[in-house]
Short mmCIF file of C-alpha atoms and ligand atoms in Angstrom, two decimals:
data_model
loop_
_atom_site.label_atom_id
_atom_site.label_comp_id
_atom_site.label_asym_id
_atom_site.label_seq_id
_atom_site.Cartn_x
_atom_site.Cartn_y
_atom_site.Cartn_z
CA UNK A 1 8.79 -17.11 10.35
CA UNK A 2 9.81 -18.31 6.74
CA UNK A 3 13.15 -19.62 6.23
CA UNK A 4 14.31 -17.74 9.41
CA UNK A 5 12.77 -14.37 8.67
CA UNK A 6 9.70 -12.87 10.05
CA UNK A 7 7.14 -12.30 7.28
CA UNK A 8 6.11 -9.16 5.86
CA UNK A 9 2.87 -8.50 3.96
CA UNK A 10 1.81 -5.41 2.62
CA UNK A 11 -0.62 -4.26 -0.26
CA UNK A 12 -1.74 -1.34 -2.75
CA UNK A 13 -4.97 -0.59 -4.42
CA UNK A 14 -4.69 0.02 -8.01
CA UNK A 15 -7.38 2.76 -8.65
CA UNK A 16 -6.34 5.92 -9.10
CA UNK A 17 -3.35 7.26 -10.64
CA UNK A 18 -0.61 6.75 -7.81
CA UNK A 19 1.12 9.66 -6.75
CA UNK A 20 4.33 10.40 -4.84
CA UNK A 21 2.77 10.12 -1.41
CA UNK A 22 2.18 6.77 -2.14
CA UNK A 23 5.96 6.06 -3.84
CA UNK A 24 7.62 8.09 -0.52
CA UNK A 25 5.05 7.18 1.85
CA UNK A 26 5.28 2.94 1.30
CA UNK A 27 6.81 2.10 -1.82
CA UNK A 28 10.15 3.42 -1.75
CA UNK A 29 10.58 1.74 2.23
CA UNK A 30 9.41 -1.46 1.52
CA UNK A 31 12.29 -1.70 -0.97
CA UNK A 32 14.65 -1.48 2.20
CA UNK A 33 13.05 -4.34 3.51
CA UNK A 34 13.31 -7.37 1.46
CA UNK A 35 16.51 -8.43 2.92
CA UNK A 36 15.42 -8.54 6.35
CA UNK A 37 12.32 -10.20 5.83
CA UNK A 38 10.12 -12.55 3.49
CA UNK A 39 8.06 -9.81 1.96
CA UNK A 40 4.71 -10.31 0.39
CA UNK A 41 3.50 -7.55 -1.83
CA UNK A 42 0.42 -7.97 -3.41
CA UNK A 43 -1.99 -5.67 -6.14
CA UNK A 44 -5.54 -6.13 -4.41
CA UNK A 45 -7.44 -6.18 -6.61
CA UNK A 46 -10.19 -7.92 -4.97
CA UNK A 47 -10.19 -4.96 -2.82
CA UNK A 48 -10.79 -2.79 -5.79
CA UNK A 49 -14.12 -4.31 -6.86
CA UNK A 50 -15.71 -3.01 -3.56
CA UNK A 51 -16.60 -0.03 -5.14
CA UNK A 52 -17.60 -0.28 -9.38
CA UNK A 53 -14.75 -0.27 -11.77
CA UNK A 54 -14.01 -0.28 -15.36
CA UNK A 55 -12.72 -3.99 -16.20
CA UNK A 56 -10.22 -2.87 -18.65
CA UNK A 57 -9.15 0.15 -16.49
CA UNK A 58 -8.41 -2.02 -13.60
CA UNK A 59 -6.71 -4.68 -15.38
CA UNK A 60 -4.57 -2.20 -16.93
CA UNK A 61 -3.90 -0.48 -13.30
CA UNK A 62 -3.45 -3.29 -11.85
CA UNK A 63 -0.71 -4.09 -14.19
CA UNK A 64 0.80 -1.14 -13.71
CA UNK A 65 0.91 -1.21 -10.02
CA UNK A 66 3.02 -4.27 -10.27
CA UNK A 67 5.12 -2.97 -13.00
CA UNK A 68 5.66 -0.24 -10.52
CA UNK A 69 6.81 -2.61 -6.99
CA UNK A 70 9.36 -4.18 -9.73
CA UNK A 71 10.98 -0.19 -11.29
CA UNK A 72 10.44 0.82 -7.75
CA UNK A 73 13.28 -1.89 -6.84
CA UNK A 74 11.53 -4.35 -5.39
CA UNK A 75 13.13 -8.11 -7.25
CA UNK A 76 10.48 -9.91 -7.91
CA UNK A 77 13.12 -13.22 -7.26
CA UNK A 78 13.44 -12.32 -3.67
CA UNK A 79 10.08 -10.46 -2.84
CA UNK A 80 6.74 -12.30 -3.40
CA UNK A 81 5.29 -10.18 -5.64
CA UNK A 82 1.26 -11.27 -6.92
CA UNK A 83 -2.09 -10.18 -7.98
CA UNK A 84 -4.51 -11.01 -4.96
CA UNK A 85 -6.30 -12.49 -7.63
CA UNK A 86 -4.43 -15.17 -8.34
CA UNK A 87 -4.53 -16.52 -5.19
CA UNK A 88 -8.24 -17.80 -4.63
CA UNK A 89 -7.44 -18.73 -0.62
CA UNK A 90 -7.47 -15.34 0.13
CA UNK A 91 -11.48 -15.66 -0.60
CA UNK A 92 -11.46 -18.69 0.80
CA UNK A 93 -9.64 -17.75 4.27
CA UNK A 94 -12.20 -14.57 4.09
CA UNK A 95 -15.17 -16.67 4.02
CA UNK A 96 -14.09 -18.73 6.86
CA UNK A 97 -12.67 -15.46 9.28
CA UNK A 98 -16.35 -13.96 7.55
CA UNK A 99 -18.08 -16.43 9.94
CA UNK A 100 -15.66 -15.07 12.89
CA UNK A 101 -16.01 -11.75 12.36
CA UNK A 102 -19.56 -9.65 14.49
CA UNK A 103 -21.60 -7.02 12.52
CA UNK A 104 -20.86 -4.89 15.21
CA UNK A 105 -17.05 -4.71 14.92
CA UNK A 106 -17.53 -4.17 11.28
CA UNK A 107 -19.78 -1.56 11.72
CA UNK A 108 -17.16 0.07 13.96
CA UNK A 109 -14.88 0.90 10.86
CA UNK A 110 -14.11 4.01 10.09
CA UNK A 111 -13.33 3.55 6.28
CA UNK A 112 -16.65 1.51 6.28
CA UNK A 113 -18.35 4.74 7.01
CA UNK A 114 -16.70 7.14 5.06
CA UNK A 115 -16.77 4.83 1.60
CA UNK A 116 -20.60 4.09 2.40
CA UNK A 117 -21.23 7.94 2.40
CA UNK A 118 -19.18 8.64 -0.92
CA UNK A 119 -20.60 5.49 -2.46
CA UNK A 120 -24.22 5.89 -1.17
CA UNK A 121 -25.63 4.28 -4.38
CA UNK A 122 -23.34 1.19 -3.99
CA UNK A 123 -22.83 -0.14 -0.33
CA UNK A 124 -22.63 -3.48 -0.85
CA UNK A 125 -21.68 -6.40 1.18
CA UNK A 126 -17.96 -6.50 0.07
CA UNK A 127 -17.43 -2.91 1.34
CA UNK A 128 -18.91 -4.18 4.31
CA UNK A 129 -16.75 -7.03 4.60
CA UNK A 130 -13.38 -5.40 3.25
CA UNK A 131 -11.64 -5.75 6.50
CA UNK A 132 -12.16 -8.99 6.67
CA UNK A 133 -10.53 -9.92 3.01
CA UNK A 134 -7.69 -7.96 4.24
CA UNK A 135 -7.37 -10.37 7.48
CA UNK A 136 -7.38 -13.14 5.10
CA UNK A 137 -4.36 -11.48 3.09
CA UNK A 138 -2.54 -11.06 6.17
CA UNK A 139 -3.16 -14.26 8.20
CA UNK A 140 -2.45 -16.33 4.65
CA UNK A 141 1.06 -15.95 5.03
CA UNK A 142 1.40 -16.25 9.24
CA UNK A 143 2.78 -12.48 8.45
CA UNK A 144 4.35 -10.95 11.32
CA UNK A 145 4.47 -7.81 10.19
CA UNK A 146 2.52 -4.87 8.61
CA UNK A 147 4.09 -1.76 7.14
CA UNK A 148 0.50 0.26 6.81
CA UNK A 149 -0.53 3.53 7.07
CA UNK A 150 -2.48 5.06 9.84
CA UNK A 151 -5.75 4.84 8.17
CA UNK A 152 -5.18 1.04 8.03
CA UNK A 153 -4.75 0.68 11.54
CA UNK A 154 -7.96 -0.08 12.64
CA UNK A 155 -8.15 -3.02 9.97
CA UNK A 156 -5.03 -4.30 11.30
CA UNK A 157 -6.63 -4.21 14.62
CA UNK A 158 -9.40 -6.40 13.55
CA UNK A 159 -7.18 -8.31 12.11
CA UNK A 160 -5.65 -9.09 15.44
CA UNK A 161 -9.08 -9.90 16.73
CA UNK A 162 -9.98 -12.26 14.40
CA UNK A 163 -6.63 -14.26 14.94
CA UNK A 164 -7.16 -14.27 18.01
CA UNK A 165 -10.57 -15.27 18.71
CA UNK A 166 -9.67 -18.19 16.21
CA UNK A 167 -6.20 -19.25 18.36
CA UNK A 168 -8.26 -19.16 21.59
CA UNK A 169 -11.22 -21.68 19.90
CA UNK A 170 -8.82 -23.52 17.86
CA UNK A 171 -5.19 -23.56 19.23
CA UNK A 172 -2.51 -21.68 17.58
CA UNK A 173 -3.87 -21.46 13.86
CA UNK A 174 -2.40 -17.67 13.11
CA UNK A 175 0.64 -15.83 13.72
CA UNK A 176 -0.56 -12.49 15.59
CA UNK A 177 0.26 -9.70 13.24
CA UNK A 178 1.91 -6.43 14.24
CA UNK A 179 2.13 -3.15 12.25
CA UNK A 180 5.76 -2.29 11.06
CA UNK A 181 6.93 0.49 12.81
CA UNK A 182 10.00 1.26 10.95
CA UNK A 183 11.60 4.29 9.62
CA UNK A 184 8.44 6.02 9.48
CA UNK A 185 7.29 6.48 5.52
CA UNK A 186 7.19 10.20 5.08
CA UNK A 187 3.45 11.72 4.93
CA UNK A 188 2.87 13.71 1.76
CA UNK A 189 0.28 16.60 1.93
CA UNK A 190 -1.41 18.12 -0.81
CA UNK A 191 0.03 20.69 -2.92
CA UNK A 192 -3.28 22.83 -2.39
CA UNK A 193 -4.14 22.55 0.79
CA UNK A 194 -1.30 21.16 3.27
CA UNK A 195 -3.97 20.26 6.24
CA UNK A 196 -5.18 17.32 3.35
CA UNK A 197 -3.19 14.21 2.91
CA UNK A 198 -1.64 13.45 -1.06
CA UNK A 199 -4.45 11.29 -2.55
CA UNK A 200 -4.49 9.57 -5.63
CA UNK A 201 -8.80 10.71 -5.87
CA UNK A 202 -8.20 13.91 -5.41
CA UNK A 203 -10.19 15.89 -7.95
CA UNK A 204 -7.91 19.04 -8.17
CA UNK A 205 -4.91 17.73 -10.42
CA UNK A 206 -2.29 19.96 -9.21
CA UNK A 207 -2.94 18.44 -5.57
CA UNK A 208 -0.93 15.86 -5.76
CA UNK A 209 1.63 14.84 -8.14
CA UNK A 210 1.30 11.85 -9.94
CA UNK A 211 4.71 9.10 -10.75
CA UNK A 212 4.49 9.39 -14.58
CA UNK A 213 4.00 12.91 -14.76
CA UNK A 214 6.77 14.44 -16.70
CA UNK A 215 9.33 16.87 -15.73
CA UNK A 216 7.49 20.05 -16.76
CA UNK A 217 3.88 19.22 -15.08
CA UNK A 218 6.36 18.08 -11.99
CA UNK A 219 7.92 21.64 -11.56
CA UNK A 220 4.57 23.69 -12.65
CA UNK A 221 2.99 22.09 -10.02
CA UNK A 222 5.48 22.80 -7.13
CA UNK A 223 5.43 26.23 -8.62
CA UNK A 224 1.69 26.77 -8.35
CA UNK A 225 2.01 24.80 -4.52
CA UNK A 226 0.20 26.61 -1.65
CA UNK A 227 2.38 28.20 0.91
CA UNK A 228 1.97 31.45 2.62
CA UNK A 229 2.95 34.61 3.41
CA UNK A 230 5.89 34.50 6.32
CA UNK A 231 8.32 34.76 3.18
CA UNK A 232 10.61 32.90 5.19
CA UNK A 233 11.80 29.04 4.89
CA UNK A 234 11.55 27.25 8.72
CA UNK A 235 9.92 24.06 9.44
CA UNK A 236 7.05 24.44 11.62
CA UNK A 237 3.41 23.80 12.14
CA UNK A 238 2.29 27.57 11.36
CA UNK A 239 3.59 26.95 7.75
CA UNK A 240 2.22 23.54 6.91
CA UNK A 241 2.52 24.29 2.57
CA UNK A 242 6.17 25.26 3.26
CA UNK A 243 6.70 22.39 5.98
CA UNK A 244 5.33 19.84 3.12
CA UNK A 245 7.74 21.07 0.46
CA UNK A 246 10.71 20.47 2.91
CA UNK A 247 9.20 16.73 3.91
CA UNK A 248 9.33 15.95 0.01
CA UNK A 249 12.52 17.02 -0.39
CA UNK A 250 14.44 15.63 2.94
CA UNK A 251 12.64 12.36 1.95
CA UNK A 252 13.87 12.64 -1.68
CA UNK A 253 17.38 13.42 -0.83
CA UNK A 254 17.41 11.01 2.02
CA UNK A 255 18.72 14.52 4.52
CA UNK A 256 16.89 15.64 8.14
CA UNK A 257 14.65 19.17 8.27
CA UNK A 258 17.43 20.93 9.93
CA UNK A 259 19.79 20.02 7.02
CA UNK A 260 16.83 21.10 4.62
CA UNK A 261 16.46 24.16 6.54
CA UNK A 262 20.16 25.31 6.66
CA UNK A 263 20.60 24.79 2.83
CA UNK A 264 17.73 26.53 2.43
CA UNK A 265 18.69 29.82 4.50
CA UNK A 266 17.73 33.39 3.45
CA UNK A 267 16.08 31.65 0.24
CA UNK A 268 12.93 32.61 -1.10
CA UNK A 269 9.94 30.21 -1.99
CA UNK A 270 10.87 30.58 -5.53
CA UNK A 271 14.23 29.20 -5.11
CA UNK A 272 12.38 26.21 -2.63
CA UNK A 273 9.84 24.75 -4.69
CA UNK A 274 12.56 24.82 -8.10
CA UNK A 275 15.13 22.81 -5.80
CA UNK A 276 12.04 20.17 -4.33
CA UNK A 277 10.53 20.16 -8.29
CA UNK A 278 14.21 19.28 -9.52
CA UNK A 279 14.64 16.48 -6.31
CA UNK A 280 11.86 15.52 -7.25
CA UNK A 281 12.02 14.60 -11.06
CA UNK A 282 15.70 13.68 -10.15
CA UNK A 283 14.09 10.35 -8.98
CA UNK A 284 10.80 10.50 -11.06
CA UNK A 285 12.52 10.08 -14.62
CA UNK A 286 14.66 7.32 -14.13
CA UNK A 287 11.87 5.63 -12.06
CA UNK A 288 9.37 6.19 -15.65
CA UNK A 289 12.38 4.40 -17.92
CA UNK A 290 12.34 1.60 -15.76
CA UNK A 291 9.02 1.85 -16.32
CA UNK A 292 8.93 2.00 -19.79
CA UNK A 293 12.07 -0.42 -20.09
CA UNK A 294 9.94 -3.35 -18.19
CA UNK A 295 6.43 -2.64 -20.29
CA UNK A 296 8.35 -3.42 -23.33
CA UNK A 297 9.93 -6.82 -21.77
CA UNK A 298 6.47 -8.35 -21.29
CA UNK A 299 8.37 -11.66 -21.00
CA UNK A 300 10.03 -10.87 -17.82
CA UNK A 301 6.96 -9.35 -16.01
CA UNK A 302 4.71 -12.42 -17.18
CA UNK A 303 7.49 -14.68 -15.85
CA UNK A 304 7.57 -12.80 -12.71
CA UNK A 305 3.90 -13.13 -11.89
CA UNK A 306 3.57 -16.63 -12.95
CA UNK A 307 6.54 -18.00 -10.81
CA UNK A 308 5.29 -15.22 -8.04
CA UNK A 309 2.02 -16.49 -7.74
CA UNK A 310 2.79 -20.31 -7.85
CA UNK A 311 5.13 -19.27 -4.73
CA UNK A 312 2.25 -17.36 -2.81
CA UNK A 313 -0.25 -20.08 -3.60
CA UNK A 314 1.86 -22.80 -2.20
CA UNK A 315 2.26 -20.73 0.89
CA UNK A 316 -1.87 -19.57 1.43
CA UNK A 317 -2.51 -23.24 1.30
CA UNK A 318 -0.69 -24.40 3.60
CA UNK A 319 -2.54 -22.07 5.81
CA UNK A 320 -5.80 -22.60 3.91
CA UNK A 321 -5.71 -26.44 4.74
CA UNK A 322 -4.92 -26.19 8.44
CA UNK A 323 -7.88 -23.57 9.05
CA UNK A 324 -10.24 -25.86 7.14
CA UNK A 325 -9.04 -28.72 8.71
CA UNK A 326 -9.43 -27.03 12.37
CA UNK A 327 -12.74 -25.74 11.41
CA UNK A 328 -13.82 -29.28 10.86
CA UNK A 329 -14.09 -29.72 7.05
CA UNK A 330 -13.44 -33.15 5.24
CA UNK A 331 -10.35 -34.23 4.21
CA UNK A 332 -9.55 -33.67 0.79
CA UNK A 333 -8.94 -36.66 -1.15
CA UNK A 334 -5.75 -37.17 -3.17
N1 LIG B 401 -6.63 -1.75 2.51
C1 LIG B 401 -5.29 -1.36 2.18
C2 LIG B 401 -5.29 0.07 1.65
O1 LIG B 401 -6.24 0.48 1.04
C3 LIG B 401 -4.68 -2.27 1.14
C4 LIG B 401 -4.53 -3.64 1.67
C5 LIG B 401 -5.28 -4.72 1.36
C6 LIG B 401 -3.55 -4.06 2.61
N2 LIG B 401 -4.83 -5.81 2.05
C7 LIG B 401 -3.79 -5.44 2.81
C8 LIG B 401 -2.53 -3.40 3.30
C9 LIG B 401 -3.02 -6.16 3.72
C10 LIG B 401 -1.75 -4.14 4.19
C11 LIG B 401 -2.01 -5.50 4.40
O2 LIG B 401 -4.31 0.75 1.81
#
């Protein structure tokens, strides 16, 4: 709790070029939130240098991604709103929950696994030890709760481990963390191949489409989207490419798959994937202007993160200090 709200964290990666899943899977719900709670949002960036990056490329991602929460809608006045980065007790907490945290759990992640085989040249300790960085963004800010997507659950799991075995050894240090079950974030599949989820590393460009693509790559690639061959519009599993187009546009337009499938009657796919292509830039062009509008006002944005970090370090030490105090570290002079 934070000035009577329950706290909300939540976080992006900036590699990759991000891509409507993740705008109608996350971002565009977390912009419904920020009344109702004290929302965190942070770039991770320390996340990002688990696997090798480009300095210059993820400095300029990582700028976008926040320009991006801000055009999205989220105020950077009434959402917390860093670069992990910024903050050094989130490396600090993740040192300290490091030394709570058994081989074998980690071992036990899934992601673990799955980066270590794509990155087989590169598993290094920090990949190892991701999950528990991400405890130490959550438990920073006593966050009640997590608006993450299935693939994160198992790290939010841990999470809840680790704050646990420290409340039973220490007394109540951490607020348990729960994941955000909300209006569920629609899941975006790929435009080629519907059983795949929308990913911004896909290697097949007209999988996915990406935020700043413009209006005509936006419709060529709804146009060129895999459905099948029932020629007619219903939602249902045996038609997952036709399903998909309907879940972008009843999340676009805010309306239910029945309502999608009535307007849609005795259509063809021609006439579907022009109507989801046109929902779809509907929302995507004024979204790039605001992008645009806020790159050029580099004032505002480096007022934002300066007055948005301040905030988020104030609050991670106040966490900071009681966990080093309860682990038994000296007092810090004044
Ligand atoms: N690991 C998350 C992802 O890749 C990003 C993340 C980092 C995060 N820290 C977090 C998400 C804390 C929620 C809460 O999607």
């Amino acid at each position: 709790m934070l000035d009577g709200k329950k706290v909300l964290f939540s976080g992006m990666q900036a590699t990759g070029n991000l891509t409507l899943g993740n705008y109608l899977g996350a971002l565009k719900n977390w912009v419904s939130l920020s009344d109702e709670y004290e929302c965190f949002y942070s770039v991770v960036d320390m996340h990002s240098i688990t696997v090798r990056q480009d300095p210059a490329v993820l400095r300029k991602r990582a700028r976008t991604l926040y320009t991006l929460y801000v055009a999205a809608g989220l105020d950077p006045e009434k959402n917390c709103i860093y670069y992990q980065s910024h903050v050094s007790g989130h490396a600090e907490l993740a040192w300290i929950l490091n030394c709570f945290t058994y081989m074998g759990e980690l071992n036990r992640m899934t992601q673990f696994k799955d980066k270590a085989a794509k990155h087989a040249d590169n598993i290094n300790a920090g990949l190892f030890t991701y999950p528990v960085l991400m405890a130490a963004d959550i438990l920073l800010y006593q966050t009640d709760v997590v608006p993450v997507g299935i693939d994160q659950m198992q790290h939010l799991e841990i999470t809840r481990d680790i704050a646990e075995r420290m409340n039973n050894i220490y007394g109540d240090i951490f607020t348990i963390p729960e994941a955000y079950i909300g209006k569920a974030g629609a899941k975006i599949m790929s435009l080629q191949d519907p059983s795949k989820k929308m990913s911004k590393s896909d290697e097949n460009p007209n999988a996915s489409i990406y935020l700043m693509d413009d209006a005509d790559t936006v419709m060529r690639k709804f146009k060129r989207a895999v459905t099948d061959s029932e020629g007619q519009i219903l939602y249902r599993d045996e038609q997952p490419g036709v399903r998909n187009l309907l879940d972008i546009y009843c999340a676009v337009r805010g309306i239910s798959p029945d309502e999608a499938v009535k307007e849609f009657a005795g259509c063809g796919y021609g006439v579907l994937k022009e109507a989801v292509g046109e929902a779809v830039n509907a929302i995507l062009q004024p979204l790039q202007k605001r992008m645009a509008e806020l790159e050029a006002d580099k004032s505002y944005l480096d007022g934002a993160i300066r007055a948005n970090a301040e905030k988020a370090r104030y609050y991670a030490n106040k966490t900071l200090r009681k966990v080093q105090k309860k682990v038994g570290f000296p007092e810090r002079p004044r």
